[in-house]
PDB file of C-alpha atoms and ligand atoms in Angstrom:
ATOM      1  CA  MET A1064      21.804  -6.226   1.315  1.00  0.00           C
ATOM      2  CA  ASN A1065      21.732  -4.403   4.838  1.00  0.00           C
ATOM      3  CA  VAL A1066      19.022  -2.812   6.338  1.00  0.00           C
ATOM      4  CA  ASP A1067      19.802   0.884   4.737  1.00  0.00           C
ATOM      5  CA  GLU A1068      19.852  -0.683   1.469  1.00  0.00           C
ATOM      6  CA  ALA A1069      16.440  -2.510   1.809  1.00  0.00           C
ATOM      7  CA  ILE A1070      15.223   0.865   3.196  1.00  0.00           C
ATOM      8  CA  CYS A1071      16.323   2.346   0.263  1.00  0.00           C
ATOM      9  CA  LYS A1072      15.610  -0.186  -2.201  1.00  0.00           C
ATOM     10  CA  ARG A1073      12.107  -0.659  -1.136  1.00  0.00           C
ATOM     11  CA  LYS A1074       9.604   1.375  -3.232  1.00  0.00           C
ATOM     12  CA  ALA A1075       5.733   1.621  -4.324  1.00  0.00           C
ATOM     13  CA  THR A1076       5.789  -0.779  -7.090  1.00  0.00           C
ATOM     14  CA  ARG A1077       2.918  -0.649  -9.220  1.00  0.00           C
ATOM     15  CA  ALA A1078       3.728  -3.250 -12.138  1.00  0.00           C
ATOM     16  CA  MET A1079       5.041  -6.323 -10.971  1.00  0.00           C
ATOM     17  CA  LEU A1080       5.766  -9.753 -12.831  1.00  0.00           C
ATOM     18  CA  SER A1081       3.775 -13.078 -12.847  1.00  0.00           C
ATOM     19  CA  THR A1082       6.497 -14.661 -11.168  1.00  0.00           C
ATOM     20  CA  PRO A1083       4.893 -16.476  -7.958  1.00  0.00           C
ATOM     21  CA  ILE A1084       6.219 -16.070  -4.890  1.00  0.00           C
ATOM     22  CA  SER A1085       6.818 -19.417  -2.726  1.00  0.00           C
ATOM     23  CA  ALA A1086       4.615 -19.904   0.371  1.00  0.00           C
ATOM     24  CA  VAL A1087       7.763 -20.995   2.407  1.00  0.00           C
ATOM     25  CA  THR A1088       8.995 -17.422   1.639  1.00  0.00           C
ATOM     26  CA  ILE A1089       5.541 -15.399   2.254  1.00  0.00           C
ATOM     27  CA  LYS A1090       5.299 -17.576   5.448  1.00  0.00           C
ATOM     28  CA  GLU A1091       9.184 -16.209   6.219  1.00  0.00           C
ATOM     29  CA  LEU A1092       7.789 -12.946   5.876  1.00  0.00           C
ATOM     30  CA  ILE A1093       4.849 -12.586   8.156  1.00  0.00           C
ATOM     31  CA  GLU A1094       6.964 -14.250  10.873  1.00  0.00           C
ATOM     32  CA  LEU A1095       9.850 -11.789  10.248  1.00  0.00           C
ATOM     33  CA  ALA A1096       6.798  -8.744  10.312  1.00  0.00           C
ATOM     34  CA  GLY A1097       5.721 -10.581  13.326  1.00  0.00           C
ATOM     35  CA  ARG A1098       8.680  -9.720  15.128  1.00  0.00           C
ATOM     36  CA  THR A1099       7.487  -5.727  14.815  1.00  0.00           C
ATOM     37  CA  PRO A1100       7.114  -4.037  18.474  1.00  0.00           C
ATOM     38  CA  SER A1101       3.955  -3.116  19.500  1.00  0.00           C
ATOM     39  CA  TRP A1102       1.652  -1.642  22.410  1.00  0.00           C
ATOM     40  CA  GLY A1103       2.387  -4.241  25.267  1.00  0.00           C
ATOM     41  CA  ASN A1104       3.342  -6.741  23.007  1.00  0.00           C
ATOM     42  CA  SER A1105      -0.184  -7.136  21.959  1.00  0.00           C
ATOM     43  CA  GLN A1106       0.484  -7.932  18.513  1.00  0.00           C
ATOM     44  CA  PRO A1107      -3.180  -6.920  17.259  1.00  0.00           C
ATOM     45  CA  TRP A1108      -2.309  -7.632  13.305  1.00  0.00           C
ATOM     46  CA  ASP A1109      -4.664  -9.990  11.859  1.00  0.00           C
ATOM     47  CA  VAL A1110      -3.406 -11.234   8.617  1.00  0.00           C
ATOM     48  CA  SER A1111      -4.453 -12.642   5.270  1.00  0.00           C
ATOM     49  CA  VAL A1112      -2.589 -14.034   2.653  1.00  0.00           C
ATOM     50  CA  VAL A1113      -4.370 -13.881  -1.026  1.00  0.00           C
ATOM     51  CA  THR A1114      -3.215 -15.511  -4.163  1.00  0.00           C
ATOM     52  CA  GLY A1115      -4.531 -17.932  -6.751  1.00  0.00           C
ATOM     53  CA  ASP A1116      -8.217 -17.852  -7.428  1.00  0.00           C
ATOM     54  CA  LYS A1117      -9.210 -15.974  -4.287  1.00  0.00           C
ATOM     55  CA  LEU A1118      -6.886 -13.199  -5.835  1.00  0.00           C
ATOM     56  CA  ALA A1119      -8.567 -13.713  -9.442  1.00  0.00           C
ATOM     57  CA  THR A1120     -11.764 -13.398  -7.946  1.00  0.00           C
ATOM     58  CA  LEU A1121     -11.311 -10.084  -6.128  1.00  0.00           C
ATOM     59  CA  LYS A1122      -9.750  -8.458  -9.496  1.00  0.00           C
ATOM     60  CA  MET A1123     -12.797  -9.695 -11.371  1.00  0.00           C
ATOM     61  CA  ARG A1124     -15.284  -7.929  -8.669  1.00  0.00           C
ATOM     62  CA  TRP A1125     -13.137  -4.801  -8.597  1.00  0.00           C
ATOM     63  CA  ARG A1126     -13.548  -4.562 -12.390  1.00  0.00           C
ATOM     64  CA  LYS A1127     -16.976  -5.022 -12.451  1.00  0.00           C
ATOM     65  CA  GLU A1128     -17.820  -2.289  -9.503  1.00  0.00           C
ATOM     66  CA  PHE A1129     -15.831  -0.269 -11.688  1.00  0.00           C
ATOM     67  CA  SER A1130     -17.273  -1.241 -14.790  1.00  0.00           C
ATOM     68  CA  GLN A1131     -19.602   2.423 -14.761  1.00  0.00           C
ATOM     69  CA  GLY A1132     -17.168   4.342 -13.694  1.00  0.00           C
ATOM     70  CA  ILE A1133     -15.486   4.956 -10.038  1.00  0.00           C
ATOM     71  CA  PRO A1134     -18.265   4.125  -7.756  1.00  0.00           C
ATOM     72  CA  PRO A1135     -17.831   5.622  -4.273  1.00  0.00           C
ATOM     73  CA  ALA A1136     -15.660   3.538  -1.976  1.00  0.00           C
ATOM     74  CA  ARG A1137     -16.386   1.528   0.752  1.00  0.00           C
ATOM     75  CA  PRO A1138     -13.587   0.729   2.844  1.00  0.00           C
ATOM     76  CA  ASP A1139     -13.691  -0.504   6.852  1.00  0.00           C
ATOM     77  CA  ILE A1140     -11.842   2.667   7.679  1.00  0.00           C
ATOM     78  CA  ALA A1141     -12.202   6.266   5.572  1.00  0.00           C
ATOM     79  CA  ALA A1142      -9.481   7.707   3.260  1.00  0.00           C
ATOM     80  CA  PRO A1143      -9.071  11.338   4.307  1.00  0.00           C
ATOM     81  CA  GLY A1144     -10.428  13.501   1.922  1.00  0.00           C
ATOM     82  CA  HIS A1145      -8.764  16.481   0.097  1.00  0.00           C
ATOM     83  CA  LYS A1146     -10.140  19.187   3.040  1.00  0.00           C
ATOM     84  CA  ASP A1147      -7.930  16.750   5.920  1.00  0.00           C
ATOM     85  CA  TRP A1148      -4.916  17.461   4.044  1.00  0.00           C
ATOM     86  CA  ASP A1149      -5.572  20.986   3.745  1.00  0.00           C
ATOM     87  CA  LYS A1150      -5.656  21.314   7.272  1.00  0.00           C
ATOM     88  CA  VAL A1151      -1.359  20.716   6.782  1.00  0.00           C
ATOM     89  CA  PRO A1152      -0.343  22.418   4.003  1.00  0.00           C
ATOM     90  CA  ARG A1153       3.168  20.677   4.313  1.00  0.00           C
ATOM     91  CA  CYS A1154       1.056  17.785   3.012  1.00  0.00           C
ATOM     92  CA  SER A1155      -0.592  18.614   0.474  1.00  0.00           C
ATOM     93  CA  GLU A1156       2.511  20.554  -0.891  1.00  0.00           C
ATOM     94  CA  ASN A1157       4.301  17.138  -0.990  1.00  0.00           C
ATOM     95  CA  ILE A1158       1.548  15.139  -2.483  1.00  0.00           C
ATOM     96  CA  ILE A1159       1.063  17.563  -5.332  1.00  0.00           C
ATOM     97  CA  ARG A1160       4.872  18.005  -5.812  1.00  0.00           C
ATOM     98  CA  TRP A1161       5.035  14.065  -5.774  1.00  0.00           C
ATOM     99  CA  LYS A1162       2.291  13.858  -8.611  1.00  0.00           C
ATOM    100  CA  LYS A1163       4.161  16.512 -10.550  1.00  0.00           C
ATOM    101  CA  HIS A1164       7.506  14.739 -10.441  1.00  0.00           C
ATOM    102  CA  ARG A1165       6.105  11.492 -11.345  1.00  0.00           C
ATOM    103  CA  LEU A1166       4.404  13.367 -14.360  1.00  0.00           C
ATOM    104  CA  GLU A1167       7.747  15.073 -15.370  1.00  0.00           C
ATOM    105  CA  GLU A1168       9.860  11.966 -14.818  1.00  0.00           C
ATOM    106  CA  MET A1169       7.462   9.486 -17.558  1.00  0.00           C
ATOM    107  CA  ASP A1170       6.952  12.617 -19.840  1.00  0.00           C
ATOM    108  CA  ILE A1171       3.526  11.784 -19.653  1.00  0.00           C
ATOM    109  CA  SER A1172       0.288  13.892 -18.858  1.00  0.00           C
ATOM    110  CA  SER A1173      -1.977  13.176 -15.996  1.00  0.00           C
ATOM    111  CA  GLU A1174      -4.464  11.935 -17.927  1.00  0.00           C
ATOM    112  CA  GLN A1175      -2.133   8.988 -19.237  1.00  0.00           C
ATOM    113  CA  HIS A1176      -0.767   8.602 -16.244  1.00  0.00           C
ATOM    114  CA  ASP A1177      -4.528   8.231 -14.290  1.00  0.00           C
ATOM    115  CA  LYS A1178      -5.296   5.814 -17.198  1.00  0.00           C
ATOM    116  CA  TYR A1179      -2.013   3.321 -16.465  1.00  0.00           C
ATOM    117  CA  SER A1180      -2.777   3.679 -12.634  1.00  0.00           C
ATOM    118  CA  MET A1181      -6.314   2.740 -12.997  1.00  0.00           C
ATOM    119  CA  ASP A1182      -5.437  -0.439 -15.312  1.00  0.00           C
ATOM    120  CA  LEU A1183      -3.022  -1.384 -13.022  1.00  0.00           C
ATOM    121  CA  MET A1184      -4.915  -0.730  -9.748  1.00  0.00           C
ATOM    122  CA  LEU A1185      -7.966  -2.954 -11.742  1.00  0.00           C
ATOM    123  CA  ASP A1186      -5.425  -5.888 -11.846  1.00  0.00           C
ATOM    124  CA  PHE A1187      -3.948  -5.443  -8.430  1.00  0.00           C
ATOM    125  CA  TYR A1188      -0.756  -4.360 -10.254  1.00  0.00           C
ATOM    126  CA  HIS A1189      -0.218  -8.149 -11.911  1.00  0.00           C
ATOM    127  CA  ALA A1190       1.141  -8.956  -7.958  1.00  0.00           C
ATOM    128  CA  PRO A1191       0.780 -12.724  -7.204  1.00  0.00           C
ATOM    129  CA  VAL A1192       0.226 -12.135  -3.735  1.00  0.00           C
ATOM    130  CA  CYS A1193      -1.832  -9.130  -1.883  1.00  0.00           C
ATOM    131  CA  ILE A1194      -1.912  -9.409   1.743  1.00  0.00           C
ATOM    132  CA  TYR A1195      -4.545  -7.668   3.955  1.00  0.00           C
ATOM    133  CA  LEU A1196      -3.667  -6.259   7.749  1.00  0.00           C
ATOM    134  CA  GLY A1197      -6.835  -5.986   9.856  1.00  0.00           C
ATOM    135  CA  LEU A1198      -7.294  -4.907  13.468  1.00  0.00           C
ATOM    136  CA  HIS A1199      -9.751  -5.020  15.829  1.00  0.00           C
ATOM    137  CA  GLN A1200     -12.573  -2.304  15.735  1.00  0.00           C
ATOM    138  CA  SER A1201     -12.059  -1.459  19.526  1.00  0.00           C
ATOM    139  CA  HIS A1202      -8.461  -0.497  18.930  1.00  0.00           C
ATOM    140  CA  GLY A1203      -7.275   2.991  18.722  1.00  0.00           C
ATOM    141  CA  ALA A1204      -4.640   4.719  17.435  1.00  0.00           C
ATOM    142  CA  TYR A1205      -1.746   3.167  19.162  1.00  0.00           C
ATOM    143  CA  SER A1206      -2.836  -0.339  17.396  1.00  0.00           C
ATOM    144  CA  PHE A1207      -2.697   1.676  14.381  1.00  0.00           C
ATOM    145  CA  TYR A1208       0.947   2.313  14.743  1.00  0.00           C
ATOM    146  CA  ASP A1209       1.484  -1.247  15.326  1.00  0.00           C
ATOM    147  CA  ILE A1210       0.242  -2.222  12.119  1.00  0.00           C
ATOM    148  CA  GLY A1211       1.523   0.388   9.989  1.00  0.00           C
ATOM    149  CA  ALA A1212       5.383  -0.463  11.836  1.00  0.00           C
ATOM    150  CA  PHE A1213       4.154  -4.383  10.820  1.00  0.00           C
ATOM    151  CA  SER A1214       3.861  -3.099   7.241  1.00  0.00           C
ATOM    152  CA  GLN A1215       7.203  -1.534   7.027  1.00  0.00           C
ATOM    153  CA  THR A1216       9.073  -4.534   8.489  1.00  0.00           C
ATOM    154  CA  LEU A1217       7.033  -6.885   6.212  1.00  0.00           C
ATOM    155  CA  MET A1218       8.031  -4.852   2.638  1.00  0.00           C
ATOM    156  CA  LEU A1219      11.800  -4.310   4.274  1.00  0.00           C
ATOM    157  CA  ALA A1220      12.199  -7.867   4.555  1.00  0.00           C
ATOM    158  CA  ALA A1221      10.738  -8.238   1.127  1.00  0.00           C
ATOM    159  CA  ALA A1222      12.606  -5.978  -0.205  1.00  0.00           C
ATOM    160  CA  GLU A1223      15.846  -7.824   1.150  1.00  0.00           C
ATOM    161  CA  ARG A1224      14.605 -10.820  -0.970  1.00  0.00           C
ATOM    162  CA  GLY A1225      14.344  -8.623  -4.241  1.00  0.00           C
ATOM    163  CA  ILE A1226      10.871  -8.491  -3.643  1.00  0.00           C
ATOM    164  CA  GLN A1227       9.025  -5.181  -3.926  1.00  0.00           C
ATOM    165  CA  SER A1228       5.360  -3.796  -2.430  1.00  0.00           C
ATOM    166  CA  ILE A1229       3.011  -1.352  -2.728  1.00  0.00           C
ATOM    167  CA  PRO A1230       0.526  -0.562   0.557  1.00  0.00           C
ATOM    168  CA  ALA A1231      -2.609   0.585  -1.319  1.00  0.00           C
ATOM    169  CA  PHE A1232      -5.896   1.969  -0.249  1.00  0.00           C
ATOM    170  CA  SER A1233      -7.551   0.986  -3.623  1.00  0.00           C
ATOM    171  CA  LEU A1234      -6.903  -2.740  -2.439  1.00  0.00           C
ATOM    172  CA  VAL A1235      -9.209  -2.149   0.644  1.00  0.00           C
ATOM    173  CA  TYR A1236     -11.970  -0.212  -1.534  1.00  0.00           C
ATOM    174  CA  PHE A1237     -14.527  -2.160  -1.117  1.00  0.00           C
ATOM    175  CA  GLY A1238     -14.505  -3.444   2.368  1.00  0.00           C
ATOM    176  CA  ASP A1239     -17.858  -5.231   1.972  1.00  0.00           C
ATOM    177  CA  ILE A1240     -16.252  -7.292  -0.380  1.00  0.00           C
ATOM    178  CA  LEU A1241     -13.345  -8.245   1.035  1.00  0.00           C
ATOM    179  CA  HIS A1242     -15.260  -9.355   4.332  1.00  0.00           C
ATOM    180  CA  GLU A1243     -17.496 -11.896   2.017  1.00  0.00           C
ATOM    181  CA  GLU A1244     -14.783 -13.333   0.271  1.00  0.00           C
ATOM    182  CA  LEU A1245     -11.935 -13.707   2.883  1.00  0.00           C
ATOM    183  CA  ASN A1246     -14.933 -14.494   5.456  1.00  0.00           C
ATOM    184  CA  ILE A1247     -13.489 -11.824   7.628  1.00  0.00           C
ATOM    185  CA  ALA A1248     -15.349 -11.205  10.780  1.00  0.00           C
ATOM    186  CA  GLU A1249     -17.297  -8.259  11.177  1.00  0.00           C
ATOM    187  CA  ASP A1250     -15.590  -6.539  14.444  1.00  0.00           C
ATOM    188  CA  ILE A1251     -12.331  -6.888  12.350  1.00  0.00           C
ATOM    189  CA  SER A1252     -11.763  -3.870  10.223  1.00  0.00           C
ATOM    190  CA  LEU A1253      -9.187  -4.107   7.084  1.00  0.00           C
ATOM    191  CA  PHE A1254      -6.944  -1.431   7.570  1.00  0.00           C
ATOM    192  CA  MET A1255      -4.792  -2.025   4.628  1.00  0.00           C
ATOM    193  CA  GLY A1256      -3.604  -3.860   1.494  1.00  0.00           C
ATOM    194  CA  ILE A1257       0.039  -4.544   0.702  1.00  0.00           C
ATOM    195  CA  CYS A1258       0.310  -6.568  -2.688  1.00  0.00           C
ATOM    196  CA  LEU A1259       4.352  -8.315  -3.098  1.00  0.00           C
ATOM    197  CA  GLY A1260       5.546  -9.464  -6.311  1.00  0.00           C
ATOM    198  CA  TYR A1261       9.024  -8.916  -8.404  1.00  0.00           C
ATOM    199  CA  ALA A1262       9.180  -5.569  -9.886  1.00  0.00           C
ATOM    200  CA  ASP A1263       8.368  -5.124 -13.631  1.00  0.00           C
ATOM    201  CA  ASP A1264      11.559  -3.047 -14.107  1.00  0.00           C
ATOM    202  CA  SER A1265      10.464  -1.988 -18.020  1.00  0.00           C
ATOM    203  CA  HIS A1266       7.219  -0.651 -16.716  1.00  0.00           C
ATOM    204  CA  ILE A1267       6.896   3.060 -17.043  1.00  0.00           C
ATOM    205  CA  MET A1268       4.745   3.171 -13.936  1.00  0.00           C
ATOM    206  CA  ASN A1269       7.970   2.060 -12.088  1.00  0.00           C
ATOM    207  CA  GLN A1270      10.248   4.135 -13.436  1.00  0.00           C
ATOM    208  CA  PRO A1271       9.887   7.236 -11.070  1.00  0.00           C
ATOM    209  CA  ASN A1272      11.533   7.270  -7.427  1.00  0.00           C
ATOM    210  CA  SER A1273       9.567   9.448  -5.382  1.00  0.00           C
ATOM    211  CA  GLU A1274      11.592  12.129  -3.541  1.00  0.00           C
ATOM    212  CA  ARG A1275      11.746  13.073   0.220  1.00  0.00           C
ATOM    213  CA  ILE A1276      11.741  16.787   1.284  1.00  0.00           C
ATOM    214  CA  PRO A1277      14.965  17.234   3.167  1.00  0.00           C
ATOM    215  CA  SER A1278      14.891  16.716   7.503  1.00  0.00           C
ATOM    216  CA  GLU A1279      15.727  19.894   7.851  1.00  0.00           C
ATOM    217  CA  GLN A1280      11.570  20.858   7.080  1.00  0.00           C
ATOM    218  CA  PHE A1281      10.594  18.318   9.693  1.00  0.00           C
ATOM    219  CA  MET A1282      13.168  17.597  12.292  1.00  0.00           C
ATOM    220  CA  HIS A1283      13.254  19.835  15.307  1.00  0.00           C
ATOM    221  CA  CYS A1284      16.191  19.492  17.826  1.00  0.00           C
ATOM    222  CA  TYR A1285      16.496  20.619  21.323  1.00  0.00           C
ATOM    223  CA  ARG A1286      19.268  20.341  23.727  1.00  0.00           C
TER     224      ARG A1286
HETATM  225  C1  FMN B1509      -1.411   4.109   3.892  1.00  0.00           C
HETATM  226  C2  FMN B1509      -1.062   4.551   2.138  1.00  0.00           C
HETATM  227  C3  FMN B1509      -2.111   4.071   0.924  1.00  0.00           C
HETATM  228  C4  FMN B1509      -1.403   4.143   0.003  1.00  0.00           C
HETATM  229  N1  FMN B1509      -2.452   3.928  -0.798  1.00  0.00           N
HETATM  230  C5  FMN B1509      -1.734   4.158  -2.725  1.00  0.00           C
HETATM  231  C6  FMN B1509      -2.859   3.896  -3.445  1.00  0.00           C
HETATM  232  O1  FMN B1509      -3.845   3.629  -3.308  1.00  0.00           O
HETATM  233  N2  FMN B1509      -2.449   3.773  -4.699  1.00  0.00           N
HETATM  234  C7  FMN B1509      -1.126   4.164  -4.937  1.00  0.00           C
HETATM  235  O2  FMN B1509      -0.584   3.687  -6.378  1.00  0.00           O
HETATM  236  N3  FMN B1509      -0.318   4.209  -3.944  1.00  0.00           N
HETATM  237  C8  FMN B1509      -0.806   4.156  -3.052  1.00  0.00           C
HETATM  238  N4  FMN B1509       0.205   4.272  -1.885  1.00  0.00           N
HETATM  239  C9  FMN B1509       1.334   4.470  -2.208  1.00  0.00           C
HETATM  240  C10 FMN B1509       2.141   5.795  -1.964  1.00  0.00           C
HETATM  241  O3  FMN B1509       1.889   6.502  -2.779  1.00  0.00           O
HETATM  242  C11 FMN B1509       3.756   5.881  -2.353  1.00  0.00           C
HETATM  243  O4  FMN B1509       4.196   4.675  -0.914  1.00  0.00           O
HETATM  244  C12 FMN B1509       4.184   7.176  -1.767  1.00  0.00           C
HETATM  245  O5  FMN B1509       3.753   7.784  -2.758  1.00  0.00           O
HETATM  246  C13 FMN B1509       5.843   7.321  -1.715  1.00  0.00           C
HETATM  247  O6  FMN B1509       6.652   6.232  -2.821  1.00  0.00           O
HETATM  248  P1  FMN B1509       7.546   5.023  -2.752  1.00  0.00           P
HETATM  249  O7  FMN B1509       6.785   4.039  -1.474  1.00  0.00           O
HETATM  250  O8  FMN B1509       7.486   4.721  -3.835  1.00  0.00           O
HETATM  251  O9  FMN B1509       8.764   5.631  -1.671  1.00  0.00           O
HETATM  252  C14 FMN B1509      -0.252   4.018  -0.343  1.00  0.00           C
HETATM  253  C15 FMN B1509       1.028   4.592   0.244  1.00  0.00           C
HETATM  254  C16 FMN B1509       0.307   4.215   2.020  1.00  0.00           C
HETATM  255  C17 FMN B1509       1.465   4.205   2.987  1.00  0.00           C
END
């Protein structure tokens, strides 16, 4: 598989098979992601690999938190709210179009979709591995850029090996639990969780392929 193919093969995969990923492969993926460019080669990422009993504990604690309904999020880094997206109408429109497209492709109601979403999210998408990416609290926007790039390198290297992924805010919903369970220092902000696994291709939630707007809508050329 070449890079172009890996880019096109990667998709946010919301239902994985329980098939494990070997420790050797995980190490390989992290080493490859470590080749990501960063400001002054600062390599600001802090990586936690969660599998086995620890992953089961996180799932159990997530379920407990959600047992009485949807609780407020307690992430290290706040999620954008609706009002933030509304300031950039093109982005809000993309979000609305994305959900509409999913519902059409799956031929289900929004409520059914949200129920699938919630069940899978609470089981960390059935994934055998969850990678947490953190960075020191003192780091600013350029280190955020570096972590984003690290994520994509990781997901593309995984795609090349037939391993799918999902980066998800839901995985960092309770920052306090993650700090406690993973023994992560207070001055590290957990930025993103990425589940890795082999896709369950028969699952309805994996059916849609997300669309993109044409480059003419966001590219500006000057000569
Ligand atoms: C920062 C970030 C947070 C995300 N959080 C979630 C999430 O909490 N739940 C979810 O189902 N998908 C989440 N996603 C996946 C996106 O919905 C997905 O990447 C997007 O719709 C494009 O689809 P694709 O990745 O299949 O191309 C997240 C993606 C990113 C980059």
